[in-house]
Amino acid sequence: MAAPPHRRTALERVEKFLSDTYFTDCNLRGRLFGARCPPASLSYFQTPQRIPYEEAVRQEFRPARVGDSFGPTWETCWFKVELSIPPAWAGREVHFAWESDGEGMVWRDAQPVQGLTKEGEKTNYILTRSLKESEPHSLTLYVELACNGLFGAGKGIMIGPPDPDRRFTLSKAELVVFNRDVYDLLVDLEILLDMTKLLGEEDQRSFQTLYAANQMVNVCDVTDPSTFPAARDLAAAIFSQRNGESQHTIHAVGHCHIDSAWLWPYEETIRKCARSWVTVVHLMEQNPELTFACSQAQQFEWVRSWYPGLYERIRDFVAKGQFIPVGGTWVEMDGNLPSGESMVRQFLQGQRFFQEQFGHICSEFWLPDTFGYSAQLPQLMRGCGIKRFLTQKLSWNLVNAFPHHTFFWEGIDGSRVLTHFPPGDSYGMQGRVEEILKTVKNNKDKGRVNHSAFLFGFGDGGGGPTQKMLDRMKRMSDTDGLPRVQISTPDRLFSVLEKESSQLCTWVGELFLELHNGTYTTQAQIKKGNRECERILHDVEVLSTLAVARDGTFQYPASQLQRLWRLLLLNQFHDVLPGSCIQLVVEDALRYYAEIRKAGAELQEEAVQSLCRDLLQPKAGSTQSTLVLNTLPWERTEVISRPGPAGTETLALVTVPSMGYAIVKEPSMSPQPVTVKKQEDGSITMENGVIAVCLDAMGRLTSLRLVGSERESVPAGCCANQFALFDDVPLYWDAWDVMDYHLETRKPVTTLLKPLEITLAGGLRGGVSFSLQVGESSTLTQEIILDAACPYLRFLTQVEWKEAHKFLKVEFPVQVQSTDATYEIQFGHLQRPTHWNTSWDWARFEVWYHKWLDLSEHGFGVALLNDCKYGASAHGNVLSLSLLRAPKSPDATADIMHHQFTYAMMPHQGSFQDAGVIQCAYNLNFPLHAVPASAARCPAWSAFSISTPAVVLETVKQAEDRPDAMVVRLYEAHGSTVVAWLQTSLPVKEAMLCDLLERPAGQGCLPLEQQGLRLSFTPFRLLSVLLVLKQ
């Protein structure tokens, strides 16, 4: 009788039996593959382009050998592999084995059949499960090899800038006999071994699994496959011991997170999608139970365009309920920076695509890898037919562990969605015992819900699920000591969670990620391109819609606008707009913005020509005047500059009605001109009857007063508009993170290159300018402008930025006492503390916002407005705008260039709502359009206006499916309950409320009354109205 096994020696014995390093001459692992045979012929052709199969196979191929290296980075090699299977292998399972450090795709009979990526554990393509006499023994495969890895080609570290000269080695290309019985036994033993280790010595189950594994080694003679079934029976006996009824259920769903661009360019992502998804489809053919959740309509569209054969196979599996479109958005966009309307369009474009292609919209919003989630998202989801949300990114929090995995999330308007974070804190699980146990142990809502998600498959750079992951989970489906594991769907999981939801907690407000807050500032040109293009598309839509309503012959540019919107939405992907991508992607993104600017300008001109044709035509004897158009929903009185005689610019003070136009002829003077005076100490004062400013020689504000009340904004002894430079060296994620300790390195910018001087003497506009040296070798020039009748002071800033790992901010100490500052977000605003009382407060030392932020006490406040910045902080009484960073990974050239941006400071009496801060921030971002005209007189015309400043008419566009109708979108901006009347001069026949997907709501038509349309709002409520026009 043998002695009972000793735990440590038995455990190590089993480990060595499975090892791919030790004793492979006599252990089980060494028997996984049998006979091997090189290809009959191996040849290749290399190209810098990503070309289609049809073109590739026509090229001239040269001989290649295993061990050869190819490159450099981003090249493509096509290999022609001629195979001849030895007849002696009859009855055996035969694989084509391929290993290289590039990403490969196998083509067979002119179709992609499988991805081959070492990093994604896909190095074998199965040729036959059992070689038959009748099967062809000779065949030709093509392998398309991208000279980049699953995570690009970072130099030194994964997120390093790509190494342009990397070579990619082909280390294996051969036919092998695969011993399926050895593989099955290996998987059994790996799971028993993991259960032994992870359940621990205090759990009797861990001894049962160890003794079973030890006994399997005893029974198994690796040279005699007839001993394998007895060993497998021992494993099956363990796996078939069932769980109790109270055991947690894990819903396993195949997944493959593919960043639409990141450490590789957009073009490579198209191939990543094909490599990953063809592998999934191949797996589904072998495993009819496999389900796979797949987001991002853009990626489906790419595959539809580039791989139509594969796309049809995907559609078949969508119809079978295995390949499951999720998310409902065009891409997995950044969750903070896109405007409210951009977020609506992410859903509108995504959901319409899924409806058109697959016959239904998505019921879950899917955003597992984005750097925080706006508090307006719940309302947007609900408006797009979605009540469920899945992510996991908050598990990355640096300071505070988020307290839930399953909960209700409530937005700023009160909308709620059921939210689930997979408790394993990953979207790239591999079906291992360790991950299964973590999913249960880590679940922060034990006792409230007994089900959770488990997303398995290689991700980020693609890859997806493998057969081995599935085989592991089959064995763990219901075995004592582990939670139940079932292959499931997102719908099945959320349906169960909905039934169990009565005990769930509610989280109110934003889901703020306590990490990656450098992404509000990195790659300033991308941020600026995003803001500008959002404005351009807004204006083109407003003007085109009005042109259609005024002139039945004008064609609304629906298809051009869809194309431009889709480019903008693509650039809002969560590694592009945040700036955490390589230089190649930045170049693509900037090219797309340039395309939107160019096409947008042309579309805008066409719309204006149609809308105002009679006013623009030169007439005999007519004198030159200017037509000014306003695309915002309130009347504006502003100073504009317009072309004067002989190429000069002249200024005019104009008043333009809400969403309309007016003609300006005479150069007008303000009743209260701007005065600019230089003082003896070199300081300069400017005043316009609304505000009075005093600036020192370095361009800093020493005083900013409201003229009426004499209330001072700048505390005595302080200076506002103070630039400061910080060291900016994060722990790892260079483009992503700015760390708390950067605040300890503040250095005020004090080197003056050109002292303050007057550039515009006053009248309609006063201006002063100065220049500073910033850091080692950067320069900053600023023109500070005060316009007649304008309640804010503008800072037109140009920076020649050449720093490394520095962070430039501008600070405004203000004479306001408040525990909270207010920040604009999508379709609304929220408060964040100005103190660091708790770790939750302190972790928000750097936050995001959109066009304005405000610090107010009762009766007075100061707002900062901007035209393209997103990072800020408010600590104590100091408001600070984040201007520029200089990270070196993954783009070594990030932000090293010329920058131009504008911000403004606005002191105000009363609340920011009553003072019109919201309207002023829009005005700064949406300049009036001045066009040369010929009409001397013309009554001002307004298309839309609203009875209350609490409601903003954000969007006017043609309805997606009805050329005879338009959609107007309004939101309550003050945080109040209010009734608003929408007035229009357009020929509206009927009006009805609709959702964000433009599906009419059930209430029927709204009455068209003398005062317009009566609309009821609660705080931050978003309403969309379908207006049908008279023909």
mmCIF file of C-alpha atoms in Angstrom, residues 389-695:
data_model
loop_
_atom_site.group_PDB
_atom_site.id
_atom_site.type_symbol
_atom_site.label_atom_id
_atom_site.label_comp_id
_atom_site.label_asym_id
_atom_site.label_seq_id
_atom_site.Cartn_x
_atom_site.Cartn_y
_atom_site.Cartn_z
ATOM 1 C CA PHE A 389 -25.433 49.505 -19.238
ATOM 2 C CA LEU A 390 -22.232 47.456 -18.979
ATOM 3 C CA THR A 391 -18.713 48.675 -18.271
ATOM 4 C CA GLN A 392 -15.789 47.746 -16.004
ATOM 5 C CA LYS A 393 -13.387 50.676 -16.289
ATOM 6 C CA LEU A 394 -14.073 52.086 -12.829
ATOM 7 C CA SER A 395 -12.202 49.073 -11.437
ATOM 8 C CA TRP A 396 -9.113 51.063 -12.538
ATOM 9 C CA ASN A 397 -9.794 53.803 -9.941
ATOM 10 C CA LEU A 398 -6.536 54.885 -8.350
ATOM 11 C CA VAL A 399 -7.891 56.109 -5.017
ATOM 12 C CA ASN A 400 -11.376 54.838 -4.126
ATOM 13 C CA ALA A 401 -12.777 51.385 -4.871
ATOM 14 C CA PHE A 402 -16.185 51.835 -6.494
ATOM 15 C CA PRO A 403 -18.724 50.322 -4.064
ATOM 16 C CA HIS A 404 -20.901 48.313 -6.499
ATOM 17 C CA HIS A 405 -20.865 45.859 -9.376
ATOM 18 C CA THR A 406 -24.626 45.817 -10.021
ATOM 19 C CA PHE A 407 -26.708 48.938 -9.289
ATOM 20 C CA PHE A 408 -29.049 51.530 -10.715
ATOM 21 C CA TRP A 409 -27.311 54.560 -12.176
ATOM 22 C CA GLU A 410 -29.256 57.820 -12.087
ATOM 23 C CA GLY A 411 -28.400 60.780 -14.313
ATOM 24 C CA ILE A 412 -28.801 64.515 -13.669
ATOM 25 C CA ASP A 413 -32.398 64.491 -14.947
ATOM 26 C CA GLY A 414 -33.469 61.524 -12.784
ATOM 27 C CA SER A 415 -33.322 58.892 -15.577
ATOM 28 C CA ARG A 416 -32.159 55.496 -14.299
ATOM 29 C CA VAL A 417 -30.511 52.525 -16.012
ATOM 30 C CA LEU A 418 -29.620 49.098 -14.640
ATOM 31 C CA THR A 419 -25.811 48.985 -14.603
ATOM 32 C CA HIS A 420 -23.484 46.008 -14.321
ATOM 33 C CA PHE A 421 -19.702 45.889 -13.934
ATOM 34 C CA PRO A 422 -18.414 42.310 -14.455
ATOM 35 C CA PRO A 423 -17.001 41.586 -10.961
ATOM 36 C CA GLY A 424 -13.879 39.961 -12.411
ATOM 37 C CA ASP A 425 -12.947 43.566 -13.385
ATOM 38 C CA SER A 426 -11.985 42.628 -16.955
ATOM 39 C CA TYR A 427 -13.465 42.240 -20.421
ATOM 40 C CA GLY A 428 -10.695 39.844 -21.521
ATOM 41 C CA MET A 429 -11.124 36.726 -19.379
ATOM 42 C CA GLN A 430 -9.658 33.380 -20.454
ATOM 43 C CA GLY A 431 -11.975 30.930 -18.695
ATOM 44 C CA ARG A 432 -9.526 30.127 -15.901
ATOM 45 C CA VAL A 433 -10.447 28.898 -12.418
ATOM 46 C CA GLU A 434 -8.752 31.943 -10.879
ATOM 47 C CA GLU A 435 -10.976 34.355 -12.866
ATOM 48 C CA ILE A 436 -14.138 32.378 -12.074
ATOM 49 C CA LEU A 437 -13.382 32.498 -8.337
ATOM 50 C CA LYS A 438 -12.452 36.202 -8.460
ATOM 51 C CA THR A 439 -15.784 36.958 -10.143
ATOM 52 C CA VAL A 440 -17.624 35.567 -7.108
ATOM 53 C CA LYS A 441 -15.304 36.747 -4.327
ATOM 54 C CA ASN A 442 -14.942 40.261 -5.698
ATOM 55 C CA ASN A 443 -18.672 40.835 -6.261
ATOM 56 C CA LYS A 444 -19.619 43.866 -4.138
ATOM 57 C CA ASP A 445 -23.347 43.129 -4.331
ATOM 58 C CA LYS A 446 -23.399 39.657 -2.783
ATOM 59 C CA GLY A 447 -26.797 38.912 -1.312
ATOM 60 C CA ARG A 448 -28.475 41.464 -3.582
ATOM 61 C CA VAL A 449 -27.911 39.616 -6.864
ATOM 62 C CA ASN A 450 -26.611 36.120 -7.597
ATOM 63 C CA HIS A 451 -25.673 36.457 -11.276
ATOM 64 C CA SER A 452 -22.800 38.210 -13.035
ATOM 65 C CA ALA A 453 -21.124 38.640 -16.416
ATOM 66 C CA PHE A 454 -17.886 37.016 -17.507
ATOM 67 C CA LEU A 455 -16.551 38.338 -20.829
ATOM 68 C CA PHE A 456 -13.979 35.957 -22.294
ATOM 69 C CA GLY A 457 -11.611 36.467 -25.209
ATOM 70 C CA PHE A 458 -8.395 38.336 -25.982
ATOM 71 C CA GLY A 459 -9.062 42.035 -26.379
ATOM 72 C CA ASP A 460 -7.855 45.605 -27.011
ATOM 73 C CA GLY A 461 -5.878 44.583 -30.094
ATOM 74 C CA GLY A 462 -8.433 41.934 -31.016
ATOM 75 C CA GLY A 463 -8.015 38.176 -30.878
ATOM 76 C CA GLY A 464 -11.233 37.057 -29.219
ATOM 77 C CA PRO A 465 -12.193 33.689 -27.686
ATOM 78 C CA THR A 466 -10.318 30.419 -28.232
ATOM 79 C CA GLN A 467 -11.428 26.787 -28.245
ATOM 80 C CA LYS A 468 -9.449 26.212 -25.052
ATOM 81 C CA MET A 469 -11.419 28.890 -23.169
ATOM 82 C CA LEU A 470 -14.647 27.151 -24.157
ATOM 83 C CA ASP A 471 -13.306 23.732 -23.213
ATOM 84 C CA ARG A 472 -12.294 24.994 -19.764
ATOM 85 C CA MET A 473 -15.733 26.465 -19.108
ATOM 86 C CA LYS A 474 -17.565 23.326 -20.281
ATOM 87 C CA ARG A 475 -15.817 21.405 -17.490
ATOM 88 C CA MET A 476 -16.737 24.093 -14.941
ATOM 89 C CA SER A 477 -20.402 24.443 -15.945
ATOM 90 C CA ASP A 478 -21.664 23.047 -12.625
ATOM 91 C CA THR A 479 -19.010 21.548 -10.399
ATOM 92 C CA ASP A 480 -18.910 21.710 -6.617
ATOM 93 C CA GLY A 481 -16.467 24.285 -5.241
ATOM 94 C CA LEU A 482 -16.864 26.648 -8.210
ATOM 95 C CA PRO A 483 -19.733 28.922 -9.250
ATOM 96 C CA ARG A 484 -21.973 27.713 -12.059
ATOM 97 C CA VAL A 485 -20.713 28.813 -15.466
ATOM 98 C CA GLN A 486 -23.125 28.991 -18.361
ATOM 99 C CA ILE A 487 -22.582 30.309 -21.870
ATOM 100 C CA SER A 488 -25.176 33.082 -21.947
ATOM 101 C CA THR A 489 -26.138 36.353 -23.600
ATOM 102 C CA PRO A 490 -26.232 39.938 -22.326
ATOM 103 C CA ASP A 491 -30.026 39.833 -22.601
ATOM 104 C CA ARG A 492 -30.285 36.686 -20.468
ATOM 105 C CA LEU A 493 -27.993 38.180 -17.816
ATOM 106 C CA PHE A 494 -29.802 41.527 -17.619
ATOM 107 C CA SER A 495 -33.225 39.839 -17.627
ATOM 108 C CA VAL A 496 -32.215 37.870 -14.506
ATOM 109 C CA LEU A 497 -30.685 40.970 -12.881
ATOM 110 C CA GLU A 498 -33.922 42.898 -13.545
ATOM 111 C CA LYS A 499 -35.866 40.174 -11.709
ATOM 112 C CA GLU A 500 -33.395 40.353 -8.787
ATOM 113 C CA SER A 501 -33.183 44.169 -8.725
ATOM 114 C CA SER A 502 -35.443 45.008 -5.752
ATOM 115 C CA GLN A 503 -32.495 45.210 -3.306
ATOM 116 C CA LEU A 504 -30.099 47.111 -5.561
ATOM 117 C CA CYS A 505 -28.539 50.452 -4.569
ATOM 118 C CA THR A 506 -28.642 53.622 -6.694
ATOM 119 C CA TRP A 507 -25.625 55.743 -7.650
ATOM 120 C CA VAL A 508 -26.520 59.337 -8.555
ATOM 121 C CA GLY A 509 -24.390 61.521 -10.829
ATOM 122 C CA GLU A 510 -21.256 60.964 -12.853
ATOM 123 C CA LEU A 511 -19.178 57.794 -12.869
ATOM 124 C CA PHE A 512 -15.835 59.569 -12.560
ATOM 125 C CA LEU A 513 -12.717 57.527 -13.344
ATOM 126 C CA GLU A 514 -9.969 58.369 -10.844
ATOM 127 C CA LEU A 515 -7.266 57.905 -13.468
ATOM 128 C CA HIS A 516 -6.475 59.022 -17.026
ATOM 129 C CA ASN A 517 -7.431 62.647 -16.305
ATOM 130 C CA GLY A 518 -4.599 63.849 -18.541
ATOM 131 C CA THR A 519 -6.815 62.778 -21.475
ATOM 132 C CA TYR A 520 -8.884 65.965 -21.017
ATOM 133 C CA THR A 521 -5.843 67.913 -22.318
ATOM 134 C CA THR A 522 -3.467 65.662 -24.343
ATOM 135 C CA GLN A 523 -3.368 66.245 -28.146
ATOM 136 C CA ALA A 524 -4.932 69.709 -28.046
ATOM 137 C CA GLN A 525 -5.342 69.793 -31.853
ATOM 138 C CA ILE A 526 -7.682 66.818 -31.711
ATOM 139 C CA LYS A 527 -9.743 68.462 -28.953
ATOM 140 C CA LYS A 528 -9.935 71.652 -30.990
ATOM 141 C CA GLY A 529 -10.858 69.769 -34.163
ATOM 142 C CA ASN A 530 -13.649 68.012 -32.297
ATOM 143 C CA ARG A 531 -15.170 71.213 -30.875
ATOM 144 C CA GLU A 532 -14.885 73.060 -34.215
ATOM 145 C CA CYS A 533 -16.404 70.235 -36.224
ATOM 146 C CA GLU A 534 -19.274 69.832 -33.763
ATOM 147 C CA ARG A 535 -19.972 73.534 -34.339
ATOM 148 C CA ILE A 536 -19.656 73.269 -38.127
ATOM 149 C CA LEU A 537 -22.095 70.356 -38.369
ATOM 150 C CA HIS A 538 -24.538 72.149 -36.039
ATOM 151 C CA ASP A 539 -24.478 75.262 -38.225
ATOM 152 C CA VAL A 540 -24.721 73.368 -41.523
ATOM 153 C CA GLU A 541 -27.750 71.464 -40.213
ATOM 154 C CA VAL A 542 -29.503 74.593 -38.911
ATOM 155 C CA LEU A 543 -28.930 76.577 -42.103
ATOM 156 C CA SER A 544 -29.744 73.657 -44.451
ATOM 157 C CA THR A 545 -32.961 72.868 -42.579
ATOM 158 C CA LEU A 546 -34.064 76.518 -42.718
ATOM 159 C CA ALA A 547 -33.150 76.637 -46.429
ATOM 160 C CA VAL A 548 -35.385 73.609 -47.115
ATOM 161 C CA ALA A 549 -38.251 75.182 -45.158
ATOM 162 C CA ARG A 550 -37.930 78.519 -47.037
ATOM 163 C CA ASP A 551 -37.185 77.117 -50.492
ATOM 164 C CA GLY A 552 -38.772 73.831 -51.562
ATOM 165 C CA THR A 553 -36.206 73.336 -54.338
ATOM 166 C CA PHE A 554 -33.197 73.178 -51.966
ATOM 167 C CA GLN A 555 -31.929 69.627 -51.393
ATOM 168 C CA TYR A 556 -30.969 68.867 -47.787
ATOM 169 C CA PRO A 557 -27.453 67.319 -47.941
ATOM 170 C CA ALA A 558 -28.461 64.232 -45.931
ATOM 171 C CA SER A 559 -25.914 61.761 -47.303
ATOM 172 C CA GLN A 560 -23.002 64.246 -47.120
ATOM 173 C CA LEU A 561 -23.935 65.110 -43.538
ATOM 174 C CA GLN A 562 -24.131 61.441 -42.583
ATOM 175 C CA ARG A 563 -20.645 60.884 -43.997
ATOM 176 C CA LEU A 564 -19.224 63.899 -42.112
ATOM 177 C CA TRP A 565 -20.981 62.963 -38.868
ATOM 178 C CA ARG A 566 -19.611 59.431 -39.103
ATOM 179 C CA LEU A 567 -16.063 60.782 -39.514
ATOM 180 C CA LEU A 568 -16.520 63.004 -36.454
ATOM 181 C CA LEU A 569 -18.043 60.131 -34.441
ATOM 182 C CA LEU A 570 -15.163 57.848 -35.432
ATOM 183 C CA ASN A 571 -12.657 60.400 -34.097
ATOM 184 C CA GLN A 572 -14.561 60.389 -30.782
ATOM 185 C CA PHE A 573 -13.343 56.826 -30.203
ATOM 186 C CA HIS A 574 -11.971 56.472 -26.660
ATOM 187 C CA ASP A 575 -8.293 56.464 -27.637
ATOM 188 C CA VAL A 576 -8.496 59.158 -30.322
ATOM 189 C CA LEU A 577 -10.389 62.132 -28.872
ATOM 190 C CA PRO A 578 -8.643 61.583 -25.493
ATOM 191 C CA GLY A 579 -5.287 61.771 -27.319
ATOM 192 C CA SER A 580 -3.964 58.395 -26.109
ATOM 193 C CA CYS A 581 -2.983 57.132 -29.581
ATOM 194 C CA ILE A 582 0.102 56.962 -31.805
ATOM 195 C CA GLN A 583 1.181 59.678 -34.241
ATOM 196 C CA LEU A 584 -0.232 57.814 -37.291
ATOM 197 C CA VAL A 585 -3.703 57.950 -35.729
ATOM 198 C CA VAL A 586 -3.352 61.641 -34.866
ATOM 199 C CA GLU A 587 -2.504 62.352 -38.515
ATOM 200 C CA ASP A 588 -5.585 60.409 -39.672
ATOM 201 C CA ALA A 589 -7.800 62.219 -37.155
ATOM 202 C CA LEU A 590 -6.558 65.672 -38.172
ATOM 203 C CA ARG A 591 -7.092 64.752 -41.826
ATOM 204 C CA TYR A 592 -10.711 63.791 -41.057
ATOM 205 C CA TYR A 593 -11.265 67.123 -39.257
ATOM 206 C CA ALA A 594 -9.823 68.973 -42.262
ATOM 207 C CA GLU A 595 -12.254 67.070 -44.491
ATOM 208 C CA ILE A 596 -15.201 68.044 -42.264
ATOM 209 C CA ARG A 597 -14.074 71.704 -42.225
ATOM 210 C CA LYS A 598 -13.721 71.848 -46.017
ATOM 211 C CA ALA A 599 -16.936 69.989 -46.895
ATOM 212 C CA GLY A 600 -18.796 71.778 -44.082
ATOM 213 C CA ALA A 601 -17.785 75.210 -45.400
ATOM 214 C CA GLU A 602 -19.063 74.283 -48.872
ATOM 215 C CA LEU A 603 -22.368 72.931 -47.540
ATOM 216 C CA GLN A 604 -22.816 76.013 -45.367
ATOM 217 C CA GLU A 605 -22.236 78.319 -48.309
ATOM 218 C CA GLU A 606 -24.795 76.432 -50.407
ATOM 219 C CA ALA A 607 -27.375 76.644 -47.605
ATOM 220 C CA VAL A 608 -26.796 80.394 -47.097
ATOM 221 C CA GLN A 609 -27.008 81.012 -50.860
ATOM 222 C CA SER A 610 -30.386 79.277 -50.932
ATOM 223 C CA LEU A 611 -31.718 80.760 -47.685
ATOM 224 C CA CYS A 612 -30.739 84.356 -48.498
ATOM 225 C CA ARG A 613 -30.532 84.326 -52.299
ATOM 226 C CA ASP A 614 -32.472 87.566 -52.869
ATOM 227 C CA LEU A 615 -30.304 89.482 -50.400
ATOM 228 C CA LEU A 616 -26.990 88.337 -51.854
ATOM 229 C CA GLN A 617 -27.585 89.019 -55.579
ATOM 230 C CA PRO A 618 -25.854 92.245 -56.727
ATOM 231 C CA LYS A 619 -28.497 94.681 -58.015
ATOM 232 C CA ALA A 620 -28.070 97.752 -60.171
ATOM 233 C CA GLY A 621 -27.192 100.722 -58.010
ATOM 234 C CA SER A 622 -27.151 98.661 -54.799
ATOM 235 C CA THR A 623 -24.570 99.466 -52.164
ATOM 236 C CA GLN A 624 -22.447 96.987 -50.290
ATOM 237 C CA SER A 625 -23.894 95.777 -46.969
ATOM 238 C CA THR A 626 -23.350 92.764 -44.718
ATOM 239 C CA LEU A 627 -25.766 89.955 -43.990
ATOM 240 C CA VAL A 628 -25.220 88.507 -40.505
ATOM 241 C CA LEU A 629 -26.581 85.062 -39.623
ATOM 242 C CA ASN A 630 -27.119 83.728 -36.100
ATOM 243 C CA THR A 631 -27.446 79.945 -35.645
ATOM 244 C CA LEU A 632 -28.200 80.178 -31.908
ATOM 245 C CA PRO A 633 -31.709 80.372 -30.402
ATOM 246 C CA TRP A 634 -31.522 83.856 -28.826
ATOM 247 C CA GLU A 635 -31.022 87.401 -30.039
ATOM 248 C CA ARG A 636 -27.384 88.499 -29.997
ATOM 249 C CA THR A 637 -25.792 91.945 -29.892
ATOM 250 C CA GLU A 638 -22.101 91.662 -30.689
ATOM 251 C CA VAL A 639 -19.176 93.374 -32.349
ATOM 252 C CA ILE A 640 -18.283 91.668 -35.624
ATOM 253 C CA SER A 641 -15.494 92.312 -38.064
ATOM 254 C CA ARG A 642 -16.462 92.538 -41.739
ATOM 255 C CA PRO A 643 -14.565 93.151 -44.966
ATOM 256 C CA GLY A 644 -14.000 96.866 -45.545
ATOM 257 C CA PRO A 645 -12.607 98.790 -48.536
ATOM 258 C CA ALA A 646 -9.332 97.593 -50.101
ATOM 259 C CA GLY A 647 -9.059 94.410 -48.051
ATOM 260 C CA THR A 648 -9.309 96.095 -44.649
ATOM 261 C CA GLU A 649 -11.476 94.813 -41.826
ATOM 262 C CA THR A 650 -14.040 97.119 -40.266
ATOM 263 C CA LEU A 651 -15.917 96.566 -36.999
ATOM 264 C CA ALA A 652 -19.658 96.835 -36.526
ATOM 265 C CA LEU A 653 -21.967 96.413 -33.558
ATOM 266 C CA VAL A 654 -24.856 94.257 -34.757
ATOM 267 C CA THR A 655 -28.053 92.863 -33.311
ATOM 268 C CA VAL A 656 -29.219 89.636 -34.935
ATOM 269 C CA PRO A 657 -32.438 87.824 -34.054
ATOM 270 C CA SER A 658 -32.680 84.292 -32.751
ATOM 271 C CA MET A 659 -31.869 81.611 -35.376
ATOM 272 C CA GLY A 660 -32.142 84.103 -38.169
ATOM 273 C CA TYR A 661 -30.427 87.003 -39.908
ATOM 274 C CA ALA A 662 -30.250 90.769 -40.246
ATOM 275 C CA ILE A 663 -28.667 93.248 -42.683
ATOM 276 C CA VAL A 664 -26.024 95.684 -41.380
ATOM 277 C CA LYS A 665 -25.165 98.730 -43.452
ATOM 278 C CA GLU A 666 -23.918 101.681 -41.475
ATOM 279 C CA PRO A 667 -20.804 101.347 -39.299
ATOM 280 C CA SER A 668 -22.520 101.648 -35.933
ATOM 281 C CA MET A 669 -21.141 103.102 -32.737
ATOM 282 C CA SER A 670 -21.873 101.737 -29.309
ATOM 283 C CA PRO A 671 -23.820 103.988 -26.910
ATOM 284 C CA GLN A 672 -21.042 103.043 -24.446
ATOM 285 C CA PRO A 673 -17.677 102.874 -26.269
ATOM 286 C CA VAL A 674 -14.699 100.903 -24.944
ATOM 287 C CA THR A 675 -12.012 103.052 -23.356
ATOM 288 C CA VAL A 676 -8.378 101.907 -23.120
ATOM 289 C CA LYS A 677 -5.823 103.851 -21.025
ATOM 290 C CA LYS A 678 -2.166 103.259 -20.239
ATOM 291 C CA GLN A 679 -1.189 104.124 -16.651
ATOM 292 C CA GLU A 680 2.193 105.497 -15.536
ATOM 293 C CA ASP A 681 3.254 102.181 -13.932
ATOM 294 C CA GLY A 682 2.878 100.355 -17.285
ATOM 295 C CA SER A 683 -0.495 98.823 -16.418
ATOM 296 C CA ILE A 684 -3.470 99.299 -18.752
ATOM 297 C CA THR A 685 -7.157 99.753 -17.933
ATOM 298 C CA MET A 686 -10.082 98.933 -20.215
ATOM 299 C CA GLU A 687 -13.772 99.608 -19.619
ATOM 300 C CA ASN A 688 -16.977 99.126 -21.646
ATOM 301 C CA GLY A 689 -19.729 100.207 -19.259
ATOM 302 C CA VAL A 690 -20.323 96.582 -18.193
ATOM 303 C CA ILE A 691 -16.923 95.552 -16.862
ATOM 304 C CA ALA A 692 -13.717 97.426 -15.986
ATOM 305 C CA VAL A 693 -10.320 95.737 -16.200
ATOM 306 C CA CYS A 694 -6.839 96.528 -14.954
ATOM 307 C CA LEU A 695 -3.879 94.540 -16.331
#
